[in-house]
GROMACS .gro file of C-alpha atoms in nm:
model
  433
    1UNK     CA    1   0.000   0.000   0.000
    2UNK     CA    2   0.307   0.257   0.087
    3UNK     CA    3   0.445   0.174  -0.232
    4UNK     CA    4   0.144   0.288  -0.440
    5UNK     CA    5   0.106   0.612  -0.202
    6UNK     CA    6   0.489   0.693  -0.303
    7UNK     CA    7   0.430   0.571  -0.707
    8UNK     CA    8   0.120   0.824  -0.687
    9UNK     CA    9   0.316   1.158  -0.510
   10UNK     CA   10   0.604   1.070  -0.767
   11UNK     CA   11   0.368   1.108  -1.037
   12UNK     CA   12   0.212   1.413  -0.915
   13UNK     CA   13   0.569   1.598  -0.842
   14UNK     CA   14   0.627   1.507  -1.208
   15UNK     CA   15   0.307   1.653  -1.363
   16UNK     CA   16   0.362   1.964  -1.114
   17UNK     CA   17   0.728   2.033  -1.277
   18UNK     CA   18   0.586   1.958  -1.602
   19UNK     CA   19   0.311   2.233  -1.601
   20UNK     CA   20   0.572   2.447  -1.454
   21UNK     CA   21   0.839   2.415  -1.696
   22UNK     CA   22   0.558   2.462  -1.941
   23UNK     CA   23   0.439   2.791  -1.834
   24UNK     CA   24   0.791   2.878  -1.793
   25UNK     CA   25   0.807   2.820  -2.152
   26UNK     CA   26   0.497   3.020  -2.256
   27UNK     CA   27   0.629   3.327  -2.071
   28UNK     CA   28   0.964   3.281  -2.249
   29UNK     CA   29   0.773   3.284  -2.560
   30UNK     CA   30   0.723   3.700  -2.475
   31UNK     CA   31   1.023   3.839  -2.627
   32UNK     CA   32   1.126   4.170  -2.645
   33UNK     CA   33   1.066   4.395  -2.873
   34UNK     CA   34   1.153   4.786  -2.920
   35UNK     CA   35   0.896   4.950  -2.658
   36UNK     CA   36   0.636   5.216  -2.849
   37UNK     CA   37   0.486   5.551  -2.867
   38UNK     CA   38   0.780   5.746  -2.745
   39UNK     CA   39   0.703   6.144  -2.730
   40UNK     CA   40   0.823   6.410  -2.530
   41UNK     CA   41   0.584   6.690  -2.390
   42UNK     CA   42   0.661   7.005  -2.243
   43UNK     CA   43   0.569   6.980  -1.850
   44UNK     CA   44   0.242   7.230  -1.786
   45UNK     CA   45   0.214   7.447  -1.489
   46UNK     CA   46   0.579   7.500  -1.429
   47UNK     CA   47   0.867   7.777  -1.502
   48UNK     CA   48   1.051   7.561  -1.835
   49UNK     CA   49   1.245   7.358  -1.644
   50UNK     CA   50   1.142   6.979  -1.723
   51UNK     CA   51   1.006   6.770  -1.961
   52UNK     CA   52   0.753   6.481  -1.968
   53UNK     CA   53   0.853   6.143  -2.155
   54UNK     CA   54   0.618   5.937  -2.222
   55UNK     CA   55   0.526   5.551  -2.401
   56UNK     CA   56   0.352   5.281  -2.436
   57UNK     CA   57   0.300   4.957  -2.229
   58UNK     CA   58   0.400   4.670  -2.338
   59UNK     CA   59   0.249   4.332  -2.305
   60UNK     CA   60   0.603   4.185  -2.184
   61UNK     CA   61   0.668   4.408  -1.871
   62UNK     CA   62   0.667   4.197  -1.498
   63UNK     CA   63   0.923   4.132  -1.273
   64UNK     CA   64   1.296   4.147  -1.421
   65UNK     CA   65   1.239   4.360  -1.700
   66UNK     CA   66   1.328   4.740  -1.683
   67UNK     CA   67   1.319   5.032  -1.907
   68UNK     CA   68   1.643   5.244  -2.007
   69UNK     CA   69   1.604   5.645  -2.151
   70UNK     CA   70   1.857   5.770  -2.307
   71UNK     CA   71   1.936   6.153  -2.352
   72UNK     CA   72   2.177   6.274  -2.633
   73UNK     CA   73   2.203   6.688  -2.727
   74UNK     CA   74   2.222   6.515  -3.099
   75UNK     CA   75   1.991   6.249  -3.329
   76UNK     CA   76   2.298   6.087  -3.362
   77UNK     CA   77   2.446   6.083  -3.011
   78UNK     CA   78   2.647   6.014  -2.827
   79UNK     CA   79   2.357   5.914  -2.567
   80UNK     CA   80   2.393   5.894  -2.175
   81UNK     CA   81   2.179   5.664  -1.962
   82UNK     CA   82   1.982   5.913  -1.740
   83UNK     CA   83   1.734   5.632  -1.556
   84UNK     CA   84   1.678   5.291  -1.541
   85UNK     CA   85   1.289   5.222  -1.464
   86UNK     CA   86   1.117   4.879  -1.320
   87UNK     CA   87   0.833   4.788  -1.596
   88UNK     CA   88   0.536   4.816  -1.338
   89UNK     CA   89   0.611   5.159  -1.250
   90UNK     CA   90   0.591   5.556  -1.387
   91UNK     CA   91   0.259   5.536  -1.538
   92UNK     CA   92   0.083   5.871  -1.633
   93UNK     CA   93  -0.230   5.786  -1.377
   94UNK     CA   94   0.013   5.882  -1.094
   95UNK     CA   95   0.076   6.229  -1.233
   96UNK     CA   96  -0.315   6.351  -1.245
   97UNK     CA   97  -0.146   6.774  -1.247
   98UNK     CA   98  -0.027   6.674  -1.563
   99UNK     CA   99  -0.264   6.399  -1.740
  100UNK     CA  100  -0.581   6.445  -1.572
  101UNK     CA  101  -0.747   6.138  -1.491
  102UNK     CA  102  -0.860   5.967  -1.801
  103UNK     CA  103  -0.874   5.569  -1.767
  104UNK     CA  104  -0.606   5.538  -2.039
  105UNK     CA  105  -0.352   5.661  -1.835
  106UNK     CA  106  -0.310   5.310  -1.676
  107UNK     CA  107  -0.181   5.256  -2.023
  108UNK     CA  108   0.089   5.484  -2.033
  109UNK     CA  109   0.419   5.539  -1.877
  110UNK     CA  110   0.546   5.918  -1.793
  111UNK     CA  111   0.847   6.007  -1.633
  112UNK     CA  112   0.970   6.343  -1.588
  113UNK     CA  113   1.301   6.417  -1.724
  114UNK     CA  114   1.574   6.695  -1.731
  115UNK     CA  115   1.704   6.859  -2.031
  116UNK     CA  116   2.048   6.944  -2.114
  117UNK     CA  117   2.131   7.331  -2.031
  118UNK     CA  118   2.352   7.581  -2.196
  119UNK     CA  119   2.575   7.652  -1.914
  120UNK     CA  120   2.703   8.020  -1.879
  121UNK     CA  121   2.991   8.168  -1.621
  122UNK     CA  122   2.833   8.357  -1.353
  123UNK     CA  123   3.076   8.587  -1.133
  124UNK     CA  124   3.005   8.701  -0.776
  125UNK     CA  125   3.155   8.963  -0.550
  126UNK     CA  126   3.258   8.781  -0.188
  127UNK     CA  127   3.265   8.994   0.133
  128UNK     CA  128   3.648   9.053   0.073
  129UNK     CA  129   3.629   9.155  -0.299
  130UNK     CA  130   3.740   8.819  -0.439
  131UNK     CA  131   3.542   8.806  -0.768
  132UNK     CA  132   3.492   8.394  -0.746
  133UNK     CA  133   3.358   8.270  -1.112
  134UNK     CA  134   3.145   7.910  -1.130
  135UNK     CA  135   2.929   7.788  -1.401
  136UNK     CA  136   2.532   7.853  -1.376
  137UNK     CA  137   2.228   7.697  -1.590
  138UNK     CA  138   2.153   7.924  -1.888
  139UNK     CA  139   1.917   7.832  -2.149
  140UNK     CA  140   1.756   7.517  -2.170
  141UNK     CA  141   1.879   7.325  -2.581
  142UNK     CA  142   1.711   7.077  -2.775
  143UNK     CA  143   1.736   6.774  -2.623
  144UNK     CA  144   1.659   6.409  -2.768
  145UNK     CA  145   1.559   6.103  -2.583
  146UNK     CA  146   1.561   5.740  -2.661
  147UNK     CA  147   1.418   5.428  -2.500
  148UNK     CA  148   1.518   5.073  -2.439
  149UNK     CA  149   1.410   4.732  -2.258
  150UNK     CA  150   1.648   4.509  -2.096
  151UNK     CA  151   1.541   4.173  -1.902
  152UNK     CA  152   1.874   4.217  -1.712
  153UNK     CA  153   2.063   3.991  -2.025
  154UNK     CA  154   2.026   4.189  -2.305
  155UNK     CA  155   1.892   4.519  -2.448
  156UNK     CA  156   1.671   4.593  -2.714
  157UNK     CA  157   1.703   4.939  -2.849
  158UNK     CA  158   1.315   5.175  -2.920
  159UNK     CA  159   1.355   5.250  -3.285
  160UNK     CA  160   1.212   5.602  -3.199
  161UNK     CA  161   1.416   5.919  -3.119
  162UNK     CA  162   1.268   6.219  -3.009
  163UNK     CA  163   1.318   6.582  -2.876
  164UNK     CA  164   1.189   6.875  -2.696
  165UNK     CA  165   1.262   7.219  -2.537
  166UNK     CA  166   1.104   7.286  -2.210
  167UNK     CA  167   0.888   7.644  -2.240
  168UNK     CA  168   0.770   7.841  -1.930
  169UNK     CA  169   0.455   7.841  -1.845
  170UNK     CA  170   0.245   8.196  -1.796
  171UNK     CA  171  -0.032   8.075  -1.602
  172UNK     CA  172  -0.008   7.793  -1.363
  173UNK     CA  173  -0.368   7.575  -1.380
  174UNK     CA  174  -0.294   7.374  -1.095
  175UNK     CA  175  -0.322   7.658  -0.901
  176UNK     CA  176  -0.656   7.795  -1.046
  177UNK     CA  177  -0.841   7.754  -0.766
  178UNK     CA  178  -0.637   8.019  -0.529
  179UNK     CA  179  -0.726   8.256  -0.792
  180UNK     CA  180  -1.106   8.150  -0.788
  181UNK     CA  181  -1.053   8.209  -0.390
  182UNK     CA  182  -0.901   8.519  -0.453
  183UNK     CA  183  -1.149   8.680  -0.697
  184UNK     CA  184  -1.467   8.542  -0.457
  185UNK     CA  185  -1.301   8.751  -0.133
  186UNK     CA  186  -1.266   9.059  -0.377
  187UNK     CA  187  -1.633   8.985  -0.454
  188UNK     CA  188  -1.697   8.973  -0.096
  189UNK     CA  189  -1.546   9.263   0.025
  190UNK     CA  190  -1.659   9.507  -0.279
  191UNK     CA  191  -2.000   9.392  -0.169
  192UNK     CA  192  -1.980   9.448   0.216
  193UNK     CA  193  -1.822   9.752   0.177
  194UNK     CA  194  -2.119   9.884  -0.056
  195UNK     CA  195  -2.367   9.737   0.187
  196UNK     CA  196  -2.180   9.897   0.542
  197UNK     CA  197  -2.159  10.238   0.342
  198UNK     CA  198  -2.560  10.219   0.297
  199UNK     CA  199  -2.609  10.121   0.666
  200UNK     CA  200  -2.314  10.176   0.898
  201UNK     CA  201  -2.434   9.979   1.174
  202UNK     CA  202  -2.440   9.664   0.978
  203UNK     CA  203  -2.454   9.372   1.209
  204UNK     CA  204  -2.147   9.261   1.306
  205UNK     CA  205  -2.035   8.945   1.533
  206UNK     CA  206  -1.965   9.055   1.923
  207UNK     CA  207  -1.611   9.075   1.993
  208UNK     CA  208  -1.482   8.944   2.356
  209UNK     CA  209  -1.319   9.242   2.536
  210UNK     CA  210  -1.518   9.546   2.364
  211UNK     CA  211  -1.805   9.563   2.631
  212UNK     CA  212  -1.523   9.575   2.871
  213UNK     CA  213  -1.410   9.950   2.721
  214UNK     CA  214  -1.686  10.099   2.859
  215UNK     CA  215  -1.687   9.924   3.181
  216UNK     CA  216  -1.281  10.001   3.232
  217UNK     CA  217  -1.405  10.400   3.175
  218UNK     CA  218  -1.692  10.384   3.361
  219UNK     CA  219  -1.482  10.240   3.666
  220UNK     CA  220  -1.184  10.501   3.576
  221UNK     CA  221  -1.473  10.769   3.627
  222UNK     CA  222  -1.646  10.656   3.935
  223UNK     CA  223  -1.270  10.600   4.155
  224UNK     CA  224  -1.181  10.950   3.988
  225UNK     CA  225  -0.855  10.817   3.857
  226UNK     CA  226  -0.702  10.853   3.548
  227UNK     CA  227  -0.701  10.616   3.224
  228UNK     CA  228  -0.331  10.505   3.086
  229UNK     CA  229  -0.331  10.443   2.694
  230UNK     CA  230  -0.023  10.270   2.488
  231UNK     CA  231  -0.066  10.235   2.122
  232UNK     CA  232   0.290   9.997   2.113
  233UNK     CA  233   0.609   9.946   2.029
  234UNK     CA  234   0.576  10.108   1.669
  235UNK     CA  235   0.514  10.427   1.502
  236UNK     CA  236   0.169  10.548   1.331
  237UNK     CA  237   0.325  10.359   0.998
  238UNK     CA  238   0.229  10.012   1.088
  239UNK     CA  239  -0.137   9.871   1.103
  240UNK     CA  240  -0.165   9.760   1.436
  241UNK     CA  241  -0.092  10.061   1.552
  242UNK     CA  242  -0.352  10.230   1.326
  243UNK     CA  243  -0.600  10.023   1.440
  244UNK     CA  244  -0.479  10.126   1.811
  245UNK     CA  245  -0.557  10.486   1.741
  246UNK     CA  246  -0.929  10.377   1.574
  247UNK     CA  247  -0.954  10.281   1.941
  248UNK     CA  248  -0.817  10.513   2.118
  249UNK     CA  249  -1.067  10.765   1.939
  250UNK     CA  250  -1.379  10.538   2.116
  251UNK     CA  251  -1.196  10.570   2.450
  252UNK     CA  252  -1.137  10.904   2.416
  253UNK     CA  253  -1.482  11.007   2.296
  254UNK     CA  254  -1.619  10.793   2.594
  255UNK     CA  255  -1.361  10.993   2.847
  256UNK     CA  256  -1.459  11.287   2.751
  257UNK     CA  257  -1.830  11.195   2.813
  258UNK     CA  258  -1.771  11.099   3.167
  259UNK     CA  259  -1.577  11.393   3.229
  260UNK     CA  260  -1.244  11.172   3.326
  261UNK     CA  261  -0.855  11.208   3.225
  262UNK     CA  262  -0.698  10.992   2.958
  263UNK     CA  263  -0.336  10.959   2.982
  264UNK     CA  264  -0.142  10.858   2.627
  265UNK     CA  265   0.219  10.788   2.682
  266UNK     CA  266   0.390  10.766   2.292
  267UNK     CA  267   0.728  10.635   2.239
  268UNK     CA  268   0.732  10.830   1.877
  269UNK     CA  269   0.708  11.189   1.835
  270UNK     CA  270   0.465  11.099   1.509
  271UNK     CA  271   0.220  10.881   1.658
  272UNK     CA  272   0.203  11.143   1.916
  273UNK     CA  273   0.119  11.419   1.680
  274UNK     CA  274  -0.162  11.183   1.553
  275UNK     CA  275  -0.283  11.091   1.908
  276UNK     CA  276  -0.306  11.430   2.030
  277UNK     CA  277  -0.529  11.513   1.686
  278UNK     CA  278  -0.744  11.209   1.699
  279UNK     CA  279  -0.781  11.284   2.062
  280UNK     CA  280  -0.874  11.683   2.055
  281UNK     CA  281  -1.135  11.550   1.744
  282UNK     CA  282  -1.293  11.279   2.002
  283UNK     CA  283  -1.332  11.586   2.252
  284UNK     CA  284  -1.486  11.774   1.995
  285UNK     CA  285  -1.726  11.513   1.910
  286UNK     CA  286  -1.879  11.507   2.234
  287UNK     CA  287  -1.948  11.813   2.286
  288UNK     CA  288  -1.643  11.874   2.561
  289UNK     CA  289  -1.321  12.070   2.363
  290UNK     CA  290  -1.256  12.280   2.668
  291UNK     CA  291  -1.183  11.904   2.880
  292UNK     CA  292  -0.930  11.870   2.646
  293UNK     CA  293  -0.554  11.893   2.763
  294UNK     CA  294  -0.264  11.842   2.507
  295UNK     CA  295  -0.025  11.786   2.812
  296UNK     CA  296  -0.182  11.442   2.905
  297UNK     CA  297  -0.060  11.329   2.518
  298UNK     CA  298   0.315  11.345   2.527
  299UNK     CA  299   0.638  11.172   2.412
  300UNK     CA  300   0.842  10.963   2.669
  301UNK     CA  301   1.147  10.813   2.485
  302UNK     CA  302   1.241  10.668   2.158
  303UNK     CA  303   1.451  10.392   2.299
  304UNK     CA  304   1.234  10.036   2.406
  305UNK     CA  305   1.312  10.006   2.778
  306UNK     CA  306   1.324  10.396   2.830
  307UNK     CA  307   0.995  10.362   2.751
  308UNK     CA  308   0.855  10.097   2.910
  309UNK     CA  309   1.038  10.246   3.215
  310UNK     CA  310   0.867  10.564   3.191
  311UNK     CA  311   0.523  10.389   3.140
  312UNK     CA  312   0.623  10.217   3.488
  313UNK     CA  313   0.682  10.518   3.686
  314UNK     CA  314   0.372  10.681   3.554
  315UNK     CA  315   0.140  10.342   3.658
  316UNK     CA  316   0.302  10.303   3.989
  317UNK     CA  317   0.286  10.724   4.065
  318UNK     CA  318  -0.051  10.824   3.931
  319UNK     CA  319  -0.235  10.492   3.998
  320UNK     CA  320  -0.454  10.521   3.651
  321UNK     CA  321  -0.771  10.283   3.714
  322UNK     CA  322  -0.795  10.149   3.403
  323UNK     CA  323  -0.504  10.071   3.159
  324UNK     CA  324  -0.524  10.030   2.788
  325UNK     CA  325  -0.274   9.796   2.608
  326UNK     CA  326  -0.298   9.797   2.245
  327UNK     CA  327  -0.088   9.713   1.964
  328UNK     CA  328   0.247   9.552   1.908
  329UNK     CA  329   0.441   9.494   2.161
  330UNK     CA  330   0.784   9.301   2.215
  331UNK     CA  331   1.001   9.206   2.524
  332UNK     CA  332   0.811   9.529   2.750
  333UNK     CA  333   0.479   9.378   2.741
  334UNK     CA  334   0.521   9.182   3.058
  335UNK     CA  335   0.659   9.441   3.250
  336UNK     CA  336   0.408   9.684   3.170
  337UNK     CA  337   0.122   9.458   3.215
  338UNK     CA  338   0.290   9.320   3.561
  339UNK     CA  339   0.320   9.670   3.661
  340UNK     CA  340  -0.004   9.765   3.580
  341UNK     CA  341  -0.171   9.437   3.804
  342UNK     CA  342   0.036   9.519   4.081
  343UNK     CA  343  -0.129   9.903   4.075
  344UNK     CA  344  -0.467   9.725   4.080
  345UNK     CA  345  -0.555   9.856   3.746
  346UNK     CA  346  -0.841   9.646   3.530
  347UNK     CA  347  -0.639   9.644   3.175
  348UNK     CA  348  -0.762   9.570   2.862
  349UNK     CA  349  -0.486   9.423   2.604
  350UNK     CA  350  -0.468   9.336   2.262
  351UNK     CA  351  -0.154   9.252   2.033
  352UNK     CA  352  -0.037   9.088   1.697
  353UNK     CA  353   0.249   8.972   1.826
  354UNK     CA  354   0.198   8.585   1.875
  355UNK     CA  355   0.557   8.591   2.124
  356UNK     CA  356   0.345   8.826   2.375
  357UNK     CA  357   0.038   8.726   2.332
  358UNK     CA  358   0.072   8.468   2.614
  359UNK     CA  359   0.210   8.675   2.834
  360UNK     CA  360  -0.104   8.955   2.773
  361UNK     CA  361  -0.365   8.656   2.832
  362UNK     CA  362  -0.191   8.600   3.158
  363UNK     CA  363  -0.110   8.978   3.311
  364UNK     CA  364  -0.456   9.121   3.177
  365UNK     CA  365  -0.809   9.141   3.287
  366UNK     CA  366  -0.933   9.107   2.889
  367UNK     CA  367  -0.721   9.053   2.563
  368UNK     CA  368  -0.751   9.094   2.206
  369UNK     CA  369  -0.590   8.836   2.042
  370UNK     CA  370  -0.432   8.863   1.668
  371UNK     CA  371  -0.666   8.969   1.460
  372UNK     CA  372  -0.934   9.064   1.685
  373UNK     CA  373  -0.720   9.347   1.732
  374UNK     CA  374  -0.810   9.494   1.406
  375UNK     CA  375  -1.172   9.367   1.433
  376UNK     CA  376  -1.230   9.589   1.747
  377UNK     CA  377  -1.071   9.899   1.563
  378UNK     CA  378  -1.356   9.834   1.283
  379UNK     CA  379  -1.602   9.782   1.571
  380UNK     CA  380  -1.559  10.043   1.744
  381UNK     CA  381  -1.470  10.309   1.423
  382UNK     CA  382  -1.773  10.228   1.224
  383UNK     CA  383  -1.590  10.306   0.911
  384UNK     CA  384  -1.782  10.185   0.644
  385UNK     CA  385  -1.434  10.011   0.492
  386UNK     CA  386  -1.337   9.886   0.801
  387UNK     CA  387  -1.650   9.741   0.808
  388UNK     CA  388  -1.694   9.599   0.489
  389UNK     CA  389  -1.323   9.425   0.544
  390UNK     CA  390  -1.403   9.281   0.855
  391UNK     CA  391  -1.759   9.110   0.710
  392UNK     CA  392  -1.541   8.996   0.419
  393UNK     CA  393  -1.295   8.843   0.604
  394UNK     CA  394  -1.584   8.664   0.842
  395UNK     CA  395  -1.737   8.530   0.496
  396UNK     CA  396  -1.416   8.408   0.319
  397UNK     CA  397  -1.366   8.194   0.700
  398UNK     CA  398  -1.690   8.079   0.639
  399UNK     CA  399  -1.580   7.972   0.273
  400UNK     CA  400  -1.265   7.808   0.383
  401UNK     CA  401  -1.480   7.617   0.653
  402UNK     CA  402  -1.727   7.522   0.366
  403UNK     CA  403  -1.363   7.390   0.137
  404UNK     CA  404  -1.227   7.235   0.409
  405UNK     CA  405  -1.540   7.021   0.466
  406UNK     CA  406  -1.587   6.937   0.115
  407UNK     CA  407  -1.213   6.884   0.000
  408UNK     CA  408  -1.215   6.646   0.298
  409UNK     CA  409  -1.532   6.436   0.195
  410UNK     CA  410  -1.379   6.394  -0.177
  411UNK     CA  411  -1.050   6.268  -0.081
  412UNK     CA  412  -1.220   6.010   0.175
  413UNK     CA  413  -1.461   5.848  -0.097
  414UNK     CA  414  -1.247   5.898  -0.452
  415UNK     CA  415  -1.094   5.577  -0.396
  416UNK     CA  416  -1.392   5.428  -0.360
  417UNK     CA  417  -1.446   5.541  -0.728
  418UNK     CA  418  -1.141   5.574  -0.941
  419UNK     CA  419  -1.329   5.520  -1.238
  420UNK     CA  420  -1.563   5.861  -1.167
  421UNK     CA  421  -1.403   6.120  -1.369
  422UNK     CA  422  -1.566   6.392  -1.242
  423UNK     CA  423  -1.486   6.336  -0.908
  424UNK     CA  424  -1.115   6.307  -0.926
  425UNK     CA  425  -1.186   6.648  -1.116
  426UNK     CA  426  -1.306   6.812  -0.828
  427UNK     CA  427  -1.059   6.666  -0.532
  428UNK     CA  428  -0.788   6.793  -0.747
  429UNK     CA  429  -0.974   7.145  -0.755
  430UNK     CA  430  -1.007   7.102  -0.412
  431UNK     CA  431  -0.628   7.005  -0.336
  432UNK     CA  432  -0.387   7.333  -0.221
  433UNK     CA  433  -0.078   7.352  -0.386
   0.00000   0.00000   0.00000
């Protein structure tokens, strides 16, 4: 009985090699043969710098076999290997910027390929005068490409040779969509603007800290103690300070009302020019110029810690009640802020300095953070552009939000659907570059 068991498993081992050997054979019968449909395209969307090289699959590619290009600055050479390829890779459906996604892509092999440059000399001038000479890229020449298969024993030369030059591009289309986002937040603010110039007070969404203006005043007012107001580290040229002195003119306006003394320390003689008009106008608009005193609006020092030192003395001597913070700020903002809690004072900050931002949120009764500094000036300024900005930048949030969600959704489910044109069409829309 053994003996037929063994007979049997010998007879099966030799029909197993047999069908082996004979598929062996049939995929030796594949030979090789020049690989087609060689071309070279210029690469889109980019500054004429590479090239595209593509061809056809053939029906003998697997394991083992690899294709060869070939660049040469001449049809008739001499050609130099640039990149040896495996067979089951580089196909044009992995490059969707440049091919989009149509299904015969999974036909078609693309690599992207360098072309030969004119090189020029380029001098530069070191720190010591030595004039050092090296060779930079120039202009991009004609350059032809050739392809071959090799199974790793022997080659077999493409019969096709072809050539391109590499062109700049004007207008990059992968990047469309930033201009579509671009051109919708114009949109946006053109329209707010017209709409907050029809009706000033335009809803707008509340802003933490604002209510608190009023309240710091009021208090300022009722302990019959002053009000201490920095606009920042910089002069009247940058924005945040701007937007400090659209503030400071709703302060002022509000001092003025309640009959109390606003204090404005400036560290440049500018801004304090500008303070002391925006000030005397805020008098003026309530009804009060004769409260107004051009002494309380003076310069301190140009230098940072001469100022913040001078801000010190005048918290810690005239013991304001309520102490404005507002604008940028560097390495003084704690010690302002920690001198201003230690006098008791309720202080209202607001910076877009993301270093002192922390230290504001910590030292301070309210803060403005980043941009909310700039959203308080429009708040409070009810200037119709200000306004219009700050609804435009709310809506183009909302848009984002609204991207975000759907450029998420379309790259979860397109792989569910490869085959769904349109759908590839839009992640790729969708997809920041």
């Amino acid at each position: 009985m053994s003996v037929n068991l063994l007979k049997s498993a010998f007879r099966f081992m030799l029909l197993m090699s047999f069908l082996s050997l004979m598929a062996f054979s049939s995929a030796e019968q594949v030979a090789l043969t020049p690989p087609t449909g060689l071309k070279v395209l210029d690469t889109p969307n980019d500054t004429g710098e590479t090239l595209l090289i593509t061809w056809d699959k053939m029906p003998y590619e697997g394991p083992g076999i690899r294709y060869i290009i070939y660049r040469s600055e001449s049809a008739d050479g001499p050609t130099t290997e640039i990149v040896s390829l495996p067979s089951d890779r580089e196909y044009a459906s992995q490059m969707p910027q440049y091919f989009g996604f149509k299904k015969q892509n999974k036909n078609i092999h693309a690599y992207r390929a360098n072309p030969i440059w004119k090189m020029k000399e380029v001098k530069r001038t070191k720190l010591d005068g030595i004039i050092k000479t090296s060779q930079g890229r120039d202009t991009a020449v004609e350059t032809f490409f050739q392809l071959a298969v090799t199974d790793g024993k022997k080659i077999v030369m493409g019969n096709e040779i072809v050539s391109g030059v590499p062109v700049p591009n004007w207008f990059r289309k992968d990047r469309a969509n930033g201009m579509v986002i671009l051109i919708i937040m114009f949109i946006f603010v053109l329209f707010y603007i017209s709409k907050a110039q029809r009706n000033p007070n335009v809803f707008l969404r509340k802003i933490p800290g604002i209510d608190a203006v009023d309240e710091a005043v009021g208090r300022a007012t009722e302990m019959g103690k002053p009000i201490l107001y920095s606009t920042g580290y910089y002069d009247i040229t940058e924005l945040s300070t701007i937007c400090s002195v659209n503030i400071l003119a709703h302060v002022a306006k509000k001092v003025a009302q309640y009959d109390s003394r606003l204090i404005v320390p400036c560290k440049w003689p500018v801004a304090m020019t500008v303070c002391q008009e925006v000030v005397r106008e805020a008098y003026i608009n309530a009804g009060r110029p004769d409260a107004f005193n051009i002494g309380d609006i003076y310069f301190i020092a140009g230098e940072q810690y001469s100022y913040t030192v001078g801000v010190d003395s005048l918290m810690v001597r005239e013991r304001p009640a309520a102490n404005f913070f507002l604008g940028t700020f560097a390495a003084e903002a704690l010690i302002l802020a920690e001198t201003g809690a230690s006098t008791g004072a309720i202080q209202i900050s607001g910076t877009d300095s993301i270093y002192q931002i922390p230290f504001f949120v910590v030292a301070c009764d309210y803060c403005l953070i980043g941009e909310d500094l700039y959203a308080a000036s429009a708040y409070l300024a009810r200037n119709p552009r200000l306004i219009g900005s700050l609804k435009a930048q709310d809506a183009g949030k909302l848009l984002l939000f609204i991207a975000i969600l759907i450029g998420t959704i379309l790259i979860t489910f397109s792989p569910f659907y490869p085959d769904a044109e349109w759908l590839q069409i839009l992640r790729n829309f969708f997809t920041v570059r």
